[in-house]
Amino acid sequence: MAAASEPFRLLVLPGDGIGPEVIEQTLRVVSALSGGMGRPVHLSEALVGGAAIDAHGVPVTDETVARALKSDAVLFGAVGGAKWDDQPIALRPESGLLRLRKELDLFANLRPAICYPELADASSLKRELVEGLDLLVIRELTAGVYFGEPRGVEDLGNGVTRAYDTQAYTSVEVERVVRAAFEIARGRNRRVCSVDKANVMQTGGFWRGIATRVGADYPDVELTHMYADNCAMQIMRRPKQFDVIVTDNLFGDILSDAAAMLTGSLGLLPSASLGASDAQGRRKALYEPVHGSAPDIAGKGLANPLATILSFAMCLRWSMDAPAAADRLEAAVRSALAAGVRTADIAGPGETAVSTAEMTDAVLAALG
Ligand code: NAD
């Protein structure tokens, strides 16, 4: 860990659409918390996504990647918009985010699904099934079928073609994400559910074997295994049975979105992507809301800033080693919601919606 007085270097990448709006509000929170975080925060900002394409011709410059590598964490807004949709894939706004994830080797994607009692009726499930839900899906982010080689489309002759991807994991790739899940579970309810398809896939049995071996190092954490299809059903049936779910890239992509929808709104969902720790105990990390750049509401002051504010709370917890400040910020968000403050995305019938800045005002007021 860094010395307490050493500044925490936070690289801020607002991006496009509502990205700059929600980041601006989150920085008000960062500044209000300063003094309570144990370390001063040194902020620097750069362009990413469409904004970087317009200014530099690429969705993230080498210089910004180098700055991200030197930072203690990255706070990311959102990227994308119709203006850049016709670009080739490598020059699309989203490629900037993918490059950052790859260069920082962010292998563990943390997606909490928390259901606040005040918003339980916005969930697609009945209140009693979701109220009080606090589930964390940890998705492996840098390997598996989205990256495995070979991949392609081939001509088999006689008018028949064949497409294929490769699901592949090394033991190192499985072990590091499973170990992260056990470490994180120790700060929660000490239960890890490892999800695979050990019944039908080579990589499934392999994943399960490694999870079992790593689990032996954590006798204080309960380990269970579940097949991915059953997990999808259980998330819909009885989501509160879970504490931490750890799974591969493909299953994690699907299960984290399914779990997210139990909570009501995209505007409330934070995420963290963590890399390995270095010799000083520092790990690369990127914090971002789950939502995109929401072009339909950009520039109107309507966006819900809470997903980004809660992403910064994750930064306090996982990068700044300031769990008390994280708890305080999360409590302030809960109390703003309990007071009935709602942006348009979470306002119920008859409820008046506040602006992006007014929602932040309510969080700041609750922070005291
Ligand atoms: P989106 O998440 O931007 O928006 C989906 C819907 O949710 C929209 O109706 C939007 O108004 C609403 N919404 C999203 N965030 C909100 C918030 N904070 N407050 C209130 N309402 C909110 O997804 P989309 O419309 O599919 O994609 C729009 C653009 O964002 C595309 O260019 C897409 O590629 C990009 N995108 C980027 C990221 C990212 O930067 N990580 C993620 C997803 C999509």
GROMACS .gro file of C-alpha atoms and ligand atoms in nm:
model
  412
    1MET     CA    1   0.000   0.000   0.000
    2ALA     CA    2   0.110   0.355  -0.072
    3ALA     CA    3   0.208   0.585   0.212
    4ALA     CA    4  -0.097   0.762   0.356
    5SER     CA    5   0.017   1.110   0.253
    6GLU     CA    6   0.108   1.016  -0.105
    7PRO     CA    7  -0.150   1.165  -0.344
    8PHE     CA    8  -0.391   0.923  -0.507
    9ARG     CA    9  -0.363   0.974  -0.884
   10LEU     CA   10  -0.706   0.953  -1.040
   11LEU     CA   11  -0.730   0.980  -1.418
   12VAL     CA   12  -1.075   1.102  -1.521
   13LEU     CA   13  -1.207   1.011  -1.867
   14PRO     CA   14  -1.553   1.166  -1.913
   15GLY     CA   15  -1.612   1.045  -2.272
   16ASP     CA   16  -1.929   1.125  -2.467
   17GLY     CA   17  -2.300   1.193  -2.426
   18ILE     CA   18  -2.401   1.193  -2.059
   19GLY     CA   19  -2.048   1.079  -1.962
   20PRO     CA   20  -1.920   1.435  -1.899
   21GLU     CA   21  -2.244   1.525  -1.714
   22VAL     CA   22  -2.230   1.238  -1.464
   23ILE     CA   23  -1.854   1.276  -1.420
   24GLU     CA   24  -1.887   1.648  -1.346
   25GLN     CA   25  -2.134   1.567  -1.066
   26THR     CA   26  -1.919   1.285  -0.931
   27LEU     CA   27  -1.622   1.520  -0.908
   28ARG     CA   28  -1.833   1.744  -0.682
   29VAL     CA   29  -1.865   1.442  -0.453
   30VAL     CA   30  -1.490   1.368  -0.475
   31SER     CA   31  -1.419   1.724  -0.370
   32ALA     CA   32  -1.674   1.714  -0.086
   33LEU     CA   33  -1.514   1.398   0.050
   34SER     CA   34  -1.160   1.529   0.035
   35GLY     CA   35  -1.008   1.516   0.375
   36GLY     CA   36  -1.213   1.208   0.462
   37MET     CA   37  -1.031   0.973   0.226
   38GLY     CA   38  -0.702   0.935   0.406
   39ARG     CA   39  -0.505   1.070   0.109
   40PRO     CA   40  -0.523   1.378  -0.110
   41VAL     CA   41  -0.658   1.307  -0.458
   42HIS     CA   42  -0.465   1.431  -0.760
   43LEU     CA   43  -0.703   1.458  -1.055
   44SER     CA   44  -0.610   1.468  -1.421
   45GLU     CA   45  -0.844   1.448  -1.718
   46ALA     CA   46  -0.822   1.328  -2.079
   47LEU     CA   47  -1.045   1.262  -2.377
   48VAL     CA   48  -1.174   0.917  -2.465
   49GLY     CA   49  -1.422   0.769  -2.713
   50GLY     CA   50  -1.584   0.991  -2.973
   51ALA     CA   51  -1.439   1.303  -2.812
   52ALA     CA   52  -1.087   1.161  -2.861
   53ILE     CA   53  -1.168   1.057  -3.219
   54ASP     CA   54  -1.274   1.414  -3.299
   55ALA     CA   55  -0.964   1.566  -3.139
   56HIS     CA   56  -0.695   1.305  -3.217
   57GLY     CA   57  -0.839   1.061  -3.472
   58VAL     CA   58  -0.829   0.763  -3.232
   59PRO     CA   59  -1.062   0.657  -2.945
   60VAL     CA   60  -0.775   0.666  -2.694
   61THR     CA   61  -0.425   0.802  -2.754
   62ASP     CA   62  -0.102   0.625  -2.655
   63GLU     CA   63  -0.036   0.916  -2.422
   64THR     CA   64  -0.368   0.864  -2.239
   65VAL     CA   65  -0.298   0.489  -2.208
   66ALA     CA   66   0.046   0.573  -2.063
   67ARG     CA   67  -0.118   0.809  -1.813
   68ALA     CA   68  -0.372   0.542  -1.720
   69LEU     CA   69  -0.087   0.297  -1.655
   70LYS     CA   70   0.078   0.549  -1.422
   71SER     CA   71  -0.244   0.634  -1.239
   72ASP     CA   72  -0.374   0.464  -0.926
   73ALA     CA   73  -0.720   0.439  -1.084
   74VAL     CA   74  -0.928   0.554  -1.379
   75LEU     CA   75  -1.277   0.701  -1.343
   76PHE     CA   76  -1.458   0.652  -1.673
   77GLY     CA   77  -1.787   0.810  -1.787
   78ALA     CA   78  -1.932   0.657  -2.103
   79VAL     CA   79  -1.853   0.654  -2.473
   80GLY     CA   80  -2.038   0.628  -2.801
   81GLY     CA   81  -2.287   0.803  -3.022
   82ALA     CA   82  -2.442   0.791  -3.367
   83LYS     CA   83  -2.181   1.032  -3.504
   84TRP     CA   84  -1.911   0.763  -3.484
   85ASP     CA   85  -2.121   0.454  -3.565
   86ASP     CA   86  -1.989   0.425  -3.920
   87GLN     CA   87  -1.623   0.408  -3.818
   88PRO     CA   88  -1.438   0.077  -3.863
   89ILE     CA   89  -1.439  -0.125  -3.538
   90ALA     CA   90  -1.086  -0.025  -3.432
   91LEU     CA   91  -1.184   0.340  -3.459
   92ARG     CA   92  -1.518   0.315  -3.278
   93PRO     CA   93  -1.550   0.492  -2.940
   94GLU     CA   94  -1.595   0.159  -2.754
   95SER     CA   95  -1.253   0.041  -2.878
   96GLY     CA   96  -1.097   0.304  -2.652
   97LEU     CA   97  -1.247   0.133  -2.347
   98LEU     CA   98  -1.149  -0.214  -2.471
   99ARG     CA   99  -0.791  -0.099  -2.524
  100LEU     CA  100  -0.773   0.046  -2.172
  101ARG     CA  101  -0.908  -0.277  -2.020
  102LYS     CA  102  -0.651  -0.479  -2.215
  103GLU     CA  103  -0.349  -0.256  -2.148
  104LEU     CA  104  -0.429  -0.233  -1.777
  105ASP     CA  105  -0.494  -0.610  -1.772
  106LEU     CA  106  -0.820  -0.564  -1.585
  107PHE     CA  107  -0.923  -0.925  -1.540
  108ALA     CA  108  -1.187  -0.902  -1.264
  109ASN     CA  109  -1.506  -0.714  -1.342
  110LEU     CA  110  -1.712  -0.644  -1.029
  111ARG     CA  111  -2.082  -0.582  -1.087
  112PRO     CA  112  -2.282  -0.531  -0.766
  113ALA     CA  113  -2.658  -0.570  -0.779
  114ILE     CA  114  -2.805  -0.397  -0.477
  115CYS     CA  115  -3.177  -0.345  -0.439
  116TYR     CA  116  -3.264  -0.042  -0.228
  117PRO     CA  117  -3.594  -0.091  -0.041
  118GLU     CA  118  -3.724   0.243  -0.176
  119LEU     CA  119  -3.687   0.119  -0.533
  120ALA     CA  120  -3.789  -0.243  -0.487
  121ASP     CA  121  -4.113  -0.188  -0.678
  122ALA     CA  122  -3.913  -0.087  -0.989
  123SER     CA  123  -3.767  -0.439  -1.010
  124SER     CA  124  -3.902  -0.695  -1.252
  125LEU     CA  125  -3.941  -0.935  -0.957
  126LYS     CA  126  -4.173  -0.915  -0.658
  127ARG     CA  127  -4.062  -0.688  -0.374
  128GLU     CA  128  -4.012  -0.974  -0.125
  129LEU     CA  129  -3.772  -1.150  -0.362
  130VAL     CA  130  -3.543  -0.850  -0.417
  131GLU     CA  131  -3.575  -0.611  -0.123
  132GLY     CA  132  -3.239  -0.601   0.056
  133LEU     CA  133  -3.061  -0.787  -0.226
  134ASP     CA  134  -2.682  -0.737  -0.215
  135LEU     CA  135  -2.521  -0.961  -0.474
  136LEU     CA  136  -2.182  -0.921  -0.640
  137VAL     CA  137  -2.110  -1.083  -0.976
  138ILE     CA  138  -1.738  -1.113  -1.055
  139ARG     CA  139  -1.683  -1.175  -1.424
  140GLU     CA  140  -1.349  -1.277  -1.575
  141LEU     CA  141  -1.285  -1.002  -1.828
  142THR     CA  142  -0.972  -1.066  -2.033
  143ALA     CA  143  -0.989  -1.428  -2.156
  144GLY     CA  144  -1.236  -1.697  -2.254
  145VAL     CA  145  -1.440  -1.725  -2.570
  146TYR     CA  146  -1.437  -1.351  -2.650
  147PHE     CA  147  -1.060  -1.366  -2.697
  148GLY     CA  148  -0.973  -1.732  -2.765
  149GLU     CA  149  -0.795  -1.834  -3.087
  150PRO     CA  150  -0.855  -1.971  -3.341
  151ARG     CA  151  -1.171  -1.795  -3.443
  152GLY     CA  152  -1.318  -1.727  -3.783
  153VAL     CA  153  -1.547  -1.833  -4.062
  154GLU     CA  154  -1.438  -2.098  -4.311
  155ASP     CA  155  -1.567  -2.232  -4.635
  156LEU     CA  156  -1.634  -2.607  -4.616
  157GLY     CA  157  -1.722  -2.630  -4.986
  158ASN     CA  158  -2.051  -2.718  -5.152
  159GLY     CA  159  -2.199  -2.388  -5.036
  160VAL     CA  160  -2.150  -2.470  -4.664
  161THR     CA  161  -1.963  -2.231  -4.434
  162ARG     CA  162  -1.867  -2.274  -4.068
  163ALA     CA  163  -1.809  -2.013  -3.795
  164TYR     CA  164  -1.616  -2.089  -3.478
  165ASP     CA  165  -1.481  -1.930  -3.160
  166THR     CA  166  -1.254  -2.087  -2.902
  167GLN     CA  167  -1.329  -2.100  -2.531
  168ALA     CA  168  -0.989  -2.126  -2.364
  169TYR     CA  169  -0.853  -2.050  -2.017
  170THR     CA  170  -0.512  -2.095  -1.862
  171SER     CA  171  -0.486  -2.203  -1.500
  172VAL     CA  172  -0.335  -1.862  -1.418
  173GLU     CA  173  -0.634  -1.680  -1.569
  174VAL     CA  174  -0.884  -1.885  -1.368
  175GLU     CA  175  -0.689  -1.880  -1.045
  176ARG     CA  176  -0.639  -1.505  -1.028
  177VAL     CA  177  -1.006  -1.418  -1.072
  178VAL     CA  178  -1.125  -1.692  -0.836
  179ARG     CA  179  -0.872  -1.578  -0.575
  180ALA     CA  180  -0.998  -1.220  -0.612
  181ALA     CA  181  -1.351  -1.349  -0.546
  182PHE     CA  182  -1.246  -1.521  -0.224
  183GLU     CA  183  -1.056  -1.213  -0.103
  184ILE     CA  184  -1.356  -0.991  -0.174
  185ALA     CA  185  -1.601  -1.236  -0.012
  186ARG     CA  186  -1.398  -1.207   0.309
  187GLY     CA  187  -1.514  -0.845   0.332
  188ARG     CA  188  -1.877  -0.949   0.274
  189ASN     CA  189  -2.081  -1.253   0.379
  190ARG     CA  190  -1.804  -1.507   0.308
  191ARG     CA  191  -1.988  -1.708   0.044
  192VAL     CA  192  -1.860  -1.772  -0.309
  193CYS     CA  193  -2.065  -1.947  -0.576
  194SER     CA  194  -1.842  -2.053  -0.867
  195VAL     CA  195  -2.040  -2.088  -1.189
  196ASP     CA  196  -1.942  -2.306  -1.487
  197LYS     CA  197  -2.066  -2.572  -1.725
  198ALA     CA  198  -1.853  -2.854  -1.586
  199ASN     CA  199  -2.114  -3.104  -1.709
  200VAL     CA  200  -2.055  -3.032  -2.079
  201MET     CA  201  -1.738  -2.823  -2.127
  202GLN     CA  202  -1.369  -2.903  -2.083
  203THR     CA  203  -1.309  -2.551  -1.957
  204GLY     CA  204  -1.596  -2.600  -1.710
  205GLY     CA  205  -1.439  -2.897  -1.529
  206PHE     CA  206  -1.104  -2.719  -1.542
  207TRP     CA  207  -1.257  -2.403  -1.386
  208ARG     CA  208  -1.428  -2.606  -1.113
  209GLY     CA  209  -1.110  -2.794  -1.024
  210ILE     CA  210  -0.914  -2.473  -0.983
  211ALA     CA  211  -1.192  -2.304  -0.784
  212THR     CA  212  -1.196  -2.605  -0.548
  213ARG     CA  213  -0.817  -2.600  -0.507
  214VAL     CA  214  -0.807  -2.223  -0.443
  215GLY     CA  215  -1.104  -2.253  -0.207
  216ALA     CA  216  -0.896  -2.476   0.021
  217ASP     CA  217  -0.684  -2.167   0.098
  218TYR     CA  218  -0.996  -1.990   0.229
  219PRO     CA  219  -1.153  -2.225   0.485
  220ASP     CA  220  -1.344  -1.928   0.631
  221VAL     CA  221  -1.531  -1.875   0.302
  222GLU     CA  222  -1.803  -2.118   0.191
  223LEU     CA  223  -1.759  -2.237  -0.168
  224THR     CA  224  -2.044  -2.379  -0.374
  225HIS     CA  225  -2.057  -2.466  -0.744
  226MET     CA  226  -2.345  -2.415  -0.981
  227TYR     CA  227  -2.404  -2.476  -1.350
  228ALA     CA  228  -2.454  -2.154  -1.544
  229ASP     CA  229  -2.803  -2.242  -1.668
  230ASN     CA  230  -2.921  -2.323  -1.316
  231CYS     CA  231  -2.758  -2.001  -1.192
  232ALA     CA  232  -2.962  -1.800  -1.443
  233MET     CA  233  -3.277  -1.963  -1.304
  234GLN     CA  234  -3.175  -1.914  -0.942
  235ILE     CA  235  -3.100  -1.543  -0.999
  236MET     CA  236  -3.460  -1.503  -1.113
  237ARG     CA  237  -3.608  -1.738  -0.854
  238ARG     CA  238  -3.425  -1.662  -0.528
  239PRO     CA  239  -3.152  -1.401  -0.587
  240LYS     CA  240  -3.092  -1.335  -0.216
  241GLN     CA  241  -2.934  -1.682  -0.178
  242PHE     CA  242  -2.614  -1.541  -0.337
  243ASP     CA  243  -2.331  -1.334  -0.191
  244VAL     CA  244  -2.046  -1.345  -0.449
  245ILE     CA  245  -2.079  -1.520  -0.787
  246VAL     CA  246  -1.756  -1.576  -0.981
  247THR     CA  247  -1.765  -1.694  -1.338
  248ASP     CA  248  -1.605  -1.674  -1.681
  249ASN     CA  249  -1.630  -1.396  -1.937
  250LEU     CA  250  -1.927  -1.526  -2.136
  251PHE     CA  251  -2.144  -1.647  -1.847
  252GLY     CA  252  -2.050  -1.337  -1.648
  253ASP     CA  253  -2.159  -1.109  -1.930
  254ILE     CA  254  -2.506  -1.262  -1.929
  255LEU     CA  255  -2.553  -1.329  -1.557
  256SER     CA  256  -2.436  -0.981  -1.450
  257ASP     CA  257  -2.691  -0.818  -1.681
  258ALA     CA  258  -2.965  -1.049  -1.554
  259ALA     CA  259  -2.876  -0.968  -1.192
  260ALA     CA  260  -2.857  -0.596  -1.272
  261MET     CA  261  -3.214  -0.586  -1.391
  262LEU     CA  262  -3.334  -0.704  -1.050
  263THR     CA  263  -3.242  -0.363  -0.913
  264GLY     CA  264  -3.460  -0.139  -1.129
  265SER     CA  265  -3.251   0.106  -1.330
  266LEU     CA  266  -2.936   0.129  -1.537
  267GLY     CA  267  -2.880   0.473  -1.382
  268LEU     CA  268  -2.799   0.310  -1.047
  269LEU     CA  269  -2.549   0.045  -1.149
  270PRO     CA  270  -2.178   0.093  -1.079
  271SER     CA  271  -1.888  -0.131  -1.178
  272ALA     CA  272  -1.520  -0.183  -1.111
  273SER     CA  273  -1.260  -0.362  -1.320
  274LEU     CA  274  -0.953  -0.470  -1.126
  275GLY     CA  275  -0.608  -0.590  -1.233
  276ALA     CA  276  -0.334  -0.772  -1.045
  277SER     CA  277  -0.159  -0.619  -0.745
  278ASP     CA  278   0.203  -0.512  -0.793
  279ALA     CA  279   0.485  -0.562  -0.542
  280GLN     CA  280   0.368  -0.253  -0.351
  281GLY     CA  281   0.015  -0.395  -0.321
  282ARG     CA  282  -0.123  -0.147  -0.578
  283ARG     CA  283  -0.351  -0.274  -0.848
  284LYS     CA  284  -0.468  -0.115  -1.168
  285ALA     CA  285  -0.837  -0.037  -1.167
  286LEU     CA  286  -1.105   0.131  -1.374
  287TYR     CA  287  -1.439   0.244  -1.232
  288GLU     CA  288  -1.737   0.318  -1.454
  289PRO     CA  289  -2.115   0.316  -1.457
  290VAL     CA  290  -2.268   0.018  -1.637
  291HIS     CA  291  -2.478   0.243  -1.861
  292GLY     CA  292  -2.369   0.394  -2.193
  293SER     CA  293  -2.364   0.750  -2.321
  294ALA     CA  294  -2.747   0.774  -2.343
  295PRO     CA  295  -2.758   1.005  -2.648
  296ASP     CA  296  -3.137   1.034  -2.611
  297ILE     CA  297  -3.102   1.240  -2.290
  298ALA     CA  298  -2.750   1.386  -2.330
  299GLY     CA  299  -2.713   1.759  -2.271
  300LYS     CA  300  -3.050   1.790  -2.098
  301GLY     CA  301  -2.941   1.757  -1.735
  302LEU     CA  302  -3.166   1.452  -1.693
  303ALA     CA  303  -2.910   1.175  -1.641
  304ASN     CA  304  -2.898   0.990  -1.312
  305PRO     CA  305  -2.548   1.047  -1.166
  306LEU     CA  306  -2.578   0.777  -0.898
  307ALA     CA  307  -2.420   0.493  -1.101
  308THR     CA  308  -2.105   0.702  -1.142
  309ILE     CA  309  -2.111   0.829  -0.784
  310LEU     CA  310  -2.144   0.467  -0.665
  311SER     CA  311  -1.857   0.370  -0.898
  312PHE     CA  312  -1.644   0.622  -0.712
  313ALA     CA  313  -1.758   0.460  -0.385
  314MET     CA  314  -1.615   0.135  -0.526
  315CYS     CA  315  -1.292   0.322  -0.597
  316LEU     CA  316  -1.278   0.434  -0.234
  317ARG     CA  317  -1.322   0.073  -0.125
  318TRP     CA  318  -1.104  -0.118  -0.371
  319SER     CA  319  -0.830   0.130  -0.471
  320MET     CA  320  -0.806   0.390  -0.196
  321ASP     CA  321  -0.844   0.150   0.096
  322ALA     CA  322  -1.098   0.390   0.246
  323PRO     CA  323  -1.393   0.161   0.333
  324ALA     CA  324  -1.533   0.406   0.590
  325ALA     CA  325  -1.558   0.680   0.326
  326ALA     CA  326  -1.715   0.428   0.085
  327ASP     CA  327  -1.974   0.329   0.348
  328ARG     CA  328  -2.046   0.696   0.414
  329LEU     CA  329  -2.098   0.773   0.047
  330GLU     CA  330  -2.320   0.469  -0.011
  331ALA     CA  331  -2.525   0.566   0.296
  332ALA     CA  332  -2.564   0.919   0.155
  333VAL     CA  333  -2.696   0.776  -0.174
  334ARG     CA  334  -2.940   0.556   0.019
  335SER     CA  335  -3.059   0.848   0.225
  336ALA     CA  336  -3.116   1.066  -0.085
  337LEU     CA  337  -3.328   0.784  -0.227
  338ALA     CA  338  -3.507   0.732   0.106
  339ALA     CA  339  -3.593   1.104   0.105
  340GLY     CA  340  -3.777   1.045  -0.223
  341VAL     CA  341  -3.532   1.228  -0.453
  342ARG     CA  342  -3.567   1.079  -0.802
  343THR     CA  343  -3.423   1.146  -1.146
  344ALA     CA  344  -3.661   1.073  -1.435
  345ASP     CA  345  -3.536   0.716  -1.489
  346ILE     CA  346  -3.638   0.609  -1.137
  347ALA     CA  347  -3.934   0.839  -1.073
  348GLY     CA  348  -4.259   0.650  -1.023
  349PRO     CA  349  -4.597   0.769  -1.150
  350GLY     CA  350  -4.682   1.105  -0.993
  351GLU     CA  351  -4.329   1.161  -0.859
  352THR     CA  352  -4.148   1.480  -0.962
  353ALA     CA  353  -3.812   1.420  -1.124
  354VAL     CA  354  -3.503   1.622  -1.032
  355SER     CA  355  -3.204   1.709  -1.252
  356THR     CA  356  -2.860   1.548  -1.254
  357ALA     CA  357  -2.723   1.832  -1.040
  358GLU     CA  358  -3.017   1.825  -0.796
  359MET     CA  359  -2.973   1.453  -0.735
  360THR     CA  360  -2.607   1.523  -0.655
  361ASP     CA  361  -2.712   1.811  -0.427
  362ALA     CA  362  -2.922   1.560  -0.230
  363VAL     CA  363  -2.626   1.322  -0.196
  364LEU     CA  364  -2.399   1.607  -0.087
  365ALA     CA  365  -2.658   1.725   0.166
  366ALA     CA  366  -2.678   1.373   0.309
  367LEU     CA  367  -2.298   1.356   0.330
  368GLY     CA  368  -2.322   1.657   0.561
  369NAD     P1  369  -2.740   0.341  -2.278
  369NAD     O1  370  -2.701   0.274  -2.151
  369NAD     O2  371  -2.661   0.458  -2.318
  369NAD     O3  372  -2.894   0.385  -2.268
  369NAD     C1  373  -3.002   0.292  -2.257
  369NAD     C2  374  -3.126   0.364  -2.200
  369NAD     O4  375  -3.106   0.391  -2.062
  369NAD     C3  376  -3.152   0.499  -2.265
  369NAD     O5  377  -3.290   0.521  -2.275
  369NAD     C4  378  -3.091   0.599  -2.170
  369NAD     O6  379  -3.151   0.727  -2.173
  369NAD     C5  380  -3.110   0.530  -2.036
  369NAD     N1  381  -3.002   0.564  -1.944
  369NAD     C6  382  -2.875   0.518  -1.948
  369NAD     N2  383  -2.803   0.572  -1.850
  369NAD     C7  384  -2.885   0.654  -1.782
  369NAD     C8  385  -2.867   0.740  -1.669
  369NAD     N3  386  -2.750   0.752  -1.606
  369NAD     N4  387  -2.972   0.811  -1.627
  369NAD     C9  388  -3.092   0.801  -1.688
  369NAD     N5  389  -3.115   0.722  -1.793
  369NAD    C10  390  -3.013   0.649  -1.841
  369NAD     O7  391  -2.737   0.228  -2.391
  369NAD     P2  392  -2.761   0.242  -2.549
  369NAD     O8  393  -2.869   0.341  -2.576
  369NAD     O9  394  -2.774   0.103  -2.596
  369NAD    O10  395  -2.624   0.297  -2.608
  369NAD    C11  396  -2.598   0.436  -2.632
  369NAD    C12  397  -2.452   0.452  -2.668
  369NAD    O11  398  -2.370   0.416  -2.555
  369NAD    C13  399  -2.407   0.362  -2.784
  369NAD    O12  400  -2.317   0.434  -2.864
  369NAD    C14  401  -2.338   0.247  -2.714
  369NAD    O13  402  -2.242   0.185  -2.795
  369NAD    C15  403  -2.274   0.318  -2.597
  369NAD     N6  404  -2.245   0.233  -2.479
  369NAD    C16  405  -2.131   0.264  -2.413
  369NAD    C17  406  -2.100   0.195  -2.298
  369NAD    C18  407  -1.977   0.236  -2.221
  369NAD    O14  408  -1.926   0.344  -2.244
  369NAD     N7  409  -1.928   0.155  -2.131
  369NAD    C19  410  -2.186   0.095  -2.248
  369NAD    C20  411  -2.304   0.068  -2.318
  369NAD    C21  412  -2.334   0.138  -2.435
   0.00000   0.00000   0.00000
